[in-house]
């Protein structure tokens, strides 16, 4: 862990120098850090997004970042991601063990960050949102915080990340149906696109 705490400030400083983060709506994130569960739902464009988001949010004691298993194949990258609170998941294989573990952590006040699209998507590309973020929110009762990451990240030029207002998805029964979770997923993407001024 000593190596991690040595590398952490170096990575933080380099990221801010290279991308010059500007965060709009940081108060929306502060509003949900009250010991309850919450779900951060950003769009996903580049493999670097999980690290950039973690650096932007900077709440690793209470945040779990769901990332694809392939990102952990590099030993150094995998080790660093896990230190930052990232959890690997096998996409498309029904990884119920990881889902249940994270659901229980969220119920105890941990936040989770999950990409609703489930994979990298080019800006303007039309892809159906996956129900993962909606499922975690409806199972834990926590709010969803939409987040927009710009497609273009130019070195040494400002990169503006927009954090939207938290909202609670509504369901009819005690547990959301598959159809309800899918509609919530579509609503998440509508809100993300609105933050970036994209067509909805």
mmCIF file of C-alpha atoms in Angstrom:
data_model
loop_
_atom_site.group_PDB
_atom_site.id
_atom_site.type_symbol
_atom_site.label_atom_id
_atom_site.label_comp_id
_atom_site.label_asym_id
_atom_site.label_seq_id
_atom_site.Cartn_x
_atom_site.Cartn_y
_atom_site.Cartn_z
ATOM 1 C CA UNK A 1 0.000 0.000 0.000
ATOM 2 C CA UNK A 2 2.951 2.348 0.529
ATOM 3 C CA UNK A 3 3.631 2.302 -3.228
ATOM 4 C CA UNK A 4 -0.031 3.171 -3.863
ATOM 5 C CA UNK A 5 0.083 6.234 -1.616
ATOM 6 C CA UNK A 6 3.270 7.308 -3.386
ATOM 7 C CA UNK A 7 1.756 6.869 -6.850
ATOM 8 C CA UNK A 8 -1.647 8.374 -6.003
ATOM 9 C CA UNK A 9 -0.624 12.053 -5.743
ATOM 10 C CA UNK A 10 1.566 11.662 -8.832
ATOM 11 C CA UNK A 11 -1.346 10.299 -10.890
ATOM 12 C CA UNK A 12 -3.703 12.962 -9.479
ATOM 13 C CA UNK A 13 -1.341 15.822 -10.367
ATOM 14 C CA UNK A 14 -0.532 14.427 -13.834
ATOM 15 C CA UNK A 15 -4.221 13.934 -14.663
ATOM 16 C CA UNK A 16 -5.078 17.495 -13.681
ATOM 17 C CA UNK A 17 -2.121 18.919 -15.601
ATOM 18 C CA UNK A 18 -2.845 16.877 -18.721
ATOM 19 C CA UNK A 19 -6.623 17.320 -18.805
ATOM 20 C CA UNK A 20 -7.222 20.417 -16.623
ATOM 21 C CA UNK A 21 -10.472 19.133 -15.111
ATOM 22 C CA UNK A 22 -13.356 21.520 -14.687
ATOM 23 C CA UNK A 23 -16.292 20.044 -12.771
ATOM 24 C CA UNK A 24 -19.770 21.523 -13.047
ATOM 25 C CA UNK A 25 -22.335 20.435 -10.459
ATOM 26 C CA UNK A 26 -20.005 19.109 -7.780
ATOM 27 C CA UNK A 27 -22.612 20.186 -5.204
ATOM 28 C CA UNK A 28 -24.958 17.545 -6.625
ATOM 29 C CA UNK A 29 -22.514 14.857 -5.580
ATOM 30 C CA UNK A 30 -22.030 16.333 -2.120
ATOM 31 C CA UNK A 31 -25.802 16.150 -1.625
ATOM 32 C CA UNK A 32 -25.773 12.329 -1.657
ATOM 33 C CA UNK A 33 -22.732 11.743 0.571
ATOM 34 C CA UNK A 34 -24.725 11.338 3.755
ATOM 35 C CA UNK A 35 -24.058 7.698 4.578
ATOM 36 C CA UNK A 36 -26.697 6.326 2.227
ATOM 37 C CA UNK A 37 -26.321 4.371 -0.987
ATOM 38 C CA UNK A 38 -26.019 6.234 -4.272
ATOM 39 C CA UNK A 39 -25.357 5.332 -7.908
ATOM 40 C CA UNK A 40 -23.176 7.451 -10.192
ATOM 41 C CA UNK A 41 -24.056 6.873 -13.846
ATOM 42 C CA UNK A 42 -21.689 8.393 -16.443
ATOM 43 C CA UNK A 43 -21.493 7.897 -20.186
ATOM 44 C CA UNK A 44 -18.512 5.840 -21.339
ATOM 45 C CA UNK A 45 -16.221 6.728 -24.215
ATOM 46 C CA UNK A 46 -12.633 5.735 -23.341
ATOM 47 C CA UNK A 47 -10.842 3.077 -21.280
ATOM 48 C CA UNK A 48 -9.366 5.877 -19.196
ATOM 49 C CA UNK A 49 -12.822 7.007 -18.004
ATOM 50 C CA UNK A 50 -12.909 4.966 -14.747
ATOM 51 C CA UNK A 51 -9.618 6.491 -13.570
ATOM 52 C CA UNK A 52 -10.591 10.019 -14.613
ATOM 53 C CA UNK A 53 -13.928 9.726 -12.823
ATOM 54 C CA UNK A 54 -12.338 8.335 -9.667
ATOM 55 C CA UNK A 55 -9.890 11.237 -9.616
ATOM 56 C CA UNK A 56 -12.706 13.721 -10.211
ATOM 57 C CA UNK A 57 -14.957 12.295 -7.482
ATOM 58 C CA UNK A 58 -12.206 11.486 -4.978
ATOM 59 C CA UNK A 59 -14.376 9.436 -2.596
ATOM 60 C CA UNK A 60 -12.626 6.073 -2.737
ATOM 61 C CA UNK A 61 -13.471 5.021 0.809
ATOM 62 C CA UNK A 62 -17.173 5.045 -0.073
ATOM 63 C CA UNK A 63 -17.183 4.409 -3.817
ATOM 64 C CA UNK A 64 -16.961 1.202 -5.816
ATOM 65 C CA UNK A 65 -16.256 1.520 -9.526
ATOM 66 C CA UNK A 66 -17.579 -1.260 -11.725
ATOM 67 C CA UNK A 67 -15.078 -1.911 -14.529
ATOM 68 C CA UNK A 68 -14.716 -4.581 -17.176
ATOM 69 C CA UNK A 69 -12.470 -7.512 -16.353
ATOM 70 C CA UNK A 70 -10.101 -6.773 -19.239
ATOM 71 C CA UNK A 71 -8.832 -3.613 -17.547
ATOM 72 C CA UNK A 72 -7.405 -5.722 -14.719
ATOM 73 C CA UNK A 73 -5.292 -8.014 -16.899
ATOM 74 C CA UNK A 74 -2.309 -5.694 -16.616
ATOM 75 C CA UNK A 75 -0.993 -6.452 -13.101
ATOM 76 C CA UNK A 76 0.043 -2.880 -12.284
ATOM 77 C CA UNK A 77 -3.127 -1.308 -13.714
ATOM 78 C CA UNK A 78 -5.315 -3.907 -12.011
ATOM 79 C CA UNK A 79 -3.624 -3.384 -8.665
ATOM 80 C CA UNK A 80 -3.967 0.398 -8.900
ATOM 81 C CA UNK A 81 -7.638 0.191 -9.948
ATOM 82 C CA UNK A 82 -8.469 -2.082 -7.014
ATOM 83 C CA UNK A 83 -6.745 0.316 -4.615
ATOM 84 C CA UNK A 84 -9.027 3.039 -6.005
ATOM 85 C CA UNK A 85 -12.110 0.963 -5.222
ATOM 86 C CA UNK A 86 -12.639 -0.569 -8.660
ATOM 87 C CA UNK A 87 -14.285 -3.987 -8.929
ATOM 88 C CA UNK A 88 -13.964 -6.210 -11.993
ATOM 89 C CA UNK A 89 -17.016 -7.786 -13.549
ATOM 90 C CA UNK A 90 -17.416 -10.275 -16.378
ATOM 91 C CA UNK A 91 -19.694 -8.628 -18.896
ATOM 92 C CA UNK A 92 -22.532 -10.680 -20.332
ATOM 93 C CA UNK A 93 -21.972 -13.628 -17.966
ATOM 94 C CA UNK A 94 -24.437 -12.872 -15.169
ATOM 95 C CA UNK A 95 -21.827 -12.221 -12.479
ATOM 96 C CA UNK A 96 -24.356 -12.568 -9.635
ATOM 97 C CA UNK A 97 -21.737 -12.963 -6.888
ATOM 98 C CA UNK A 98 -20.220 -9.547 -7.587
ATOM 99 C CA UNK A 99 -23.669 -7.968 -7.985
ATOM 100 C CA UNK A 100 -24.903 -9.291 -4.626
ATOM 101 C CA UNK A 101 -21.701 -8.257 -2.846
ATOM 102 C CA UNK A 102 -21.894 -4.711 -4.211
ATOM 103 C CA UNK A 103 -25.614 -4.466 -3.477
ATOM 104 C CA UNK A 104 -24.964 -5.284 0.173
ATOM 105 C CA UNK A 105 -22.106 -2.769 0.338
ATOM 106 C CA UNK A 106 -24.362 -0.089 -1.156
ATOM 107 C CA UNK A 107 -27.074 -0.792 1.417
ATOM 108 C CA UNK A 108 -24.459 -0.070 4.080
ATOM 109 C CA UNK A 109 -23.780 3.372 2.634
ATOM 110 C CA UNK A 110 -21.303 2.750 -0.164
ATOM 111 C CA UNK A 111 -21.721 4.431 -3.537
ATOM 112 C CA UNK A 112 -21.256 2.655 -6.829
ATOM 113 C CA UNK A 113 -20.240 3.976 -10.217
ATOM 114 C CA UNK A 114 -21.499 2.027 -13.203
ATOM 115 C CA UNK A 115 -21.641 2.889 -16.891
ATOM 116 C CA UNK A 116 -25.275 2.495 -18.043
ATOM 117 C CA UNK A 117 -24.184 1.733 -21.607
ATOM 118 C CA UNK A 118 -22.154 -1.227 -20.388
ATOM 119 C CA UNK A 119 -19.324 -0.575 -22.828
ATOM 120 C CA UNK A 120 -17.525 2.220 -24.632
ATOM 121 C CA UNK A 121 -19.849 4.115 -26.971
ATOM 122 C CA UNK A 122 -18.908 6.827 -29.447
ATOM 123 C CA UNK A 123 -20.716 10.117 -28.953
ATOM 124 C CA UNK A 124 -23.843 10.135 -31.116
ATOM 125 C CA UNK A 125 -23.899 6.336 -31.434
ATOM 126 C CA UNK A 126 -27.315 4.874 -30.613
ATOM 127 C CA UNK A 127 -26.952 1.996 -28.127
ATOM 128 C CA UNK A 128 -29.586 0.630 -25.767
ATOM 129 C CA UNK A 129 -28.668 1.277 -22.141
ATOM 130 C CA UNK A 130 -28.155 -1.713 -19.894
ATOM 131 C CA UNK A 131 -30.238 -2.053 -16.718
ATOM 132 C CA UNK A 132 -27.308 -2.401 -14.272
ATOM 133 C CA UNK A 133 -27.317 1.137 -12.844
ATOM 134 C CA UNK A 134 -31.118 1.073 -12.561
ATOM 135 C CA UNK A 135 -31.016 -2.291 -10.806
ATOM 136 C CA UNK A 136 -28.544 -1.122 -8.151
ATOM 137 C CA UNK A 137 -30.583 2.025 -7.521
ATOM 138 C CA UNK A 138 -33.923 0.236 -7.184
ATOM 139 C CA UNK A 139 -32.492 -2.529 -5.003
ATOM 140 C CA UNK A 140 -30.731 -0.181 -2.588
ATOM 141 C CA UNK A 141 -33.205 2.706 -2.616
ATOM 142 C CA UNK A 142 -30.434 5.174 -3.398
ATOM 143 C CA UNK A 143 -30.545 8.113 -5.817
ATOM 144 C CA UNK A 144 -29.029 8.081 -9.292
ATOM 145 C CA UNK A 145 -26.518 10.807 -10.124
ATOM 146 C CA UNK A 146 -26.102 11.219 -13.918
ATOM 147 C CA UNK A 147 -22.709 12.362 -15.120
ATOM 148 C CA UNK A 148 -21.479 13.543 -18.519
ATOM 149 C CA UNK A 149 -17.914 13.059 -19.784
ATOM 150 C CA UNK A 150 -16.959 14.815 -23.036
ATOM 151 C CA UNK A 151 -15.786 12.736 -25.954
ATOM 152 C CA UNK A 152 -12.870 15.026 -26.719
ATOM 153 C CA UNK A 153 -10.147 15.133 -24.085
ATOM 154 C CA UNK A 154 -7.297 17.253 -25.423
ATOM 155 C CA UNK A 155 -4.050 17.366 -23.526
ATOM 156 C CA UNK A 156 -3.351 20.618 -21.681
ATOM 157 C CA UNK A 157 -6.826 21.940 -22.480
ATOM 158 C CA UNK A 158 -9.845 22.027 -20.130
ATOM 159 C CA UNK A 159 -11.942 18.882 -19.848
ATOM 160 C CA UNK A 160 -15.358 19.737 -18.442
ATOM 161 C CA UNK A 161 -17.194 17.018 -16.515
ATOM 162 C CA UNK A 162 -20.837 17.717 -15.668
ATOM 163 C CA UNK A 163 -22.545 16.129 -12.635
ATOM 164 C CA UNK A 164 -26.342 16.241 -12.761
ATOM 165 C CA UNK A 165 -28.922 16.465 -10.013
ATOM 166 C CA UNK A 166 -29.584 13.245 -8.078
ATOM 167 C CA UNK A 167 -33.016 11.716 -8.518
ATOM 168 C CA UNK A 168 -34.896 8.698 -7.191
ATOM 169 C CA UNK A 169 -36.376 6.334 -9.796
ATOM 170 C CA UNK A 170 -39.997 5.368 -9.175
ATOM 171 C CA UNK A 171 -41.256 1.780 -9.266
ATOM 172 C CA UNK A 172 -44.678 0.282 -8.609
ATOM 173 C CA UNK A 173 -43.849 -2.622 -6.281
ATOM 174 C CA UNK A 174 -41.208 -3.464 -3.698
ATOM 175 C CA UNK A 175 -38.867 -4.709 -6.418
ATOM 176 C CA UNK A 176 -38.513 -3.306 -9.904
ATOM 177 C CA UNK A 177 -39.553 -5.401 -12.876
ATOM 178 C CA UNK A 178 -37.193 -5.909 -15.823
ATOM 179 C CA UNK A 179 -39.331 -3.495 -17.841
ATOM 180 C CA UNK A 180 -39.152 -0.828 -15.119
ATOM 181 C CA UNK A 181 -35.374 -1.151 -14.842
ATOM 182 C CA UNK A 182 -35.036 -0.853 -18.609
ATOM 183 C CA UNK A 183 -37.174 2.293 -18.692
ATOM 184 C CA UNK A 184 -35.126 3.763 -15.823
ATOM 185 C CA UNK A 185 -31.961 2.961 -17.815
ATOM 186 C CA UNK A 186 -33.334 4.870 -20.793
ATOM 187 C CA UNK A 187 -34.196 7.806 -18.519
ATOM 188 C CA UNK A 188 -30.621 7.802 -17.167
ATOM 189 C CA UNK A 189 -29.251 8.138 -20.698
ATOM 190 C CA UNK A 190 -31.716 10.923 -21.499
ATOM 191 C CA UNK A 191 -30.465 12.850 -18.473
ATOM 192 C CA UNK A 192 -26.800 12.218 -19.338
ATOM 193 C CA UNK A 193 -27.337 13.430 -22.898
ATOM 194 C CA UNK A 194 -29.131 16.529 -21.600
ATOM 195 C CA UNK A 195 -26.085 17.374 -19.448
ATOM 196 C CA UNK A 196 -23.891 17.268 -22.543
ATOM 197 C CA UNK A 197 -26.392 19.094 -24.753
ATOM 198 C CA UNK A 198 -26.741 16.004 -26.942
ATOM 199 C CA UNK A 199 -29.873 14.856 -28.844
ATOM 200 C CA UNK A 200 -32.112 12.730 -26.595
#
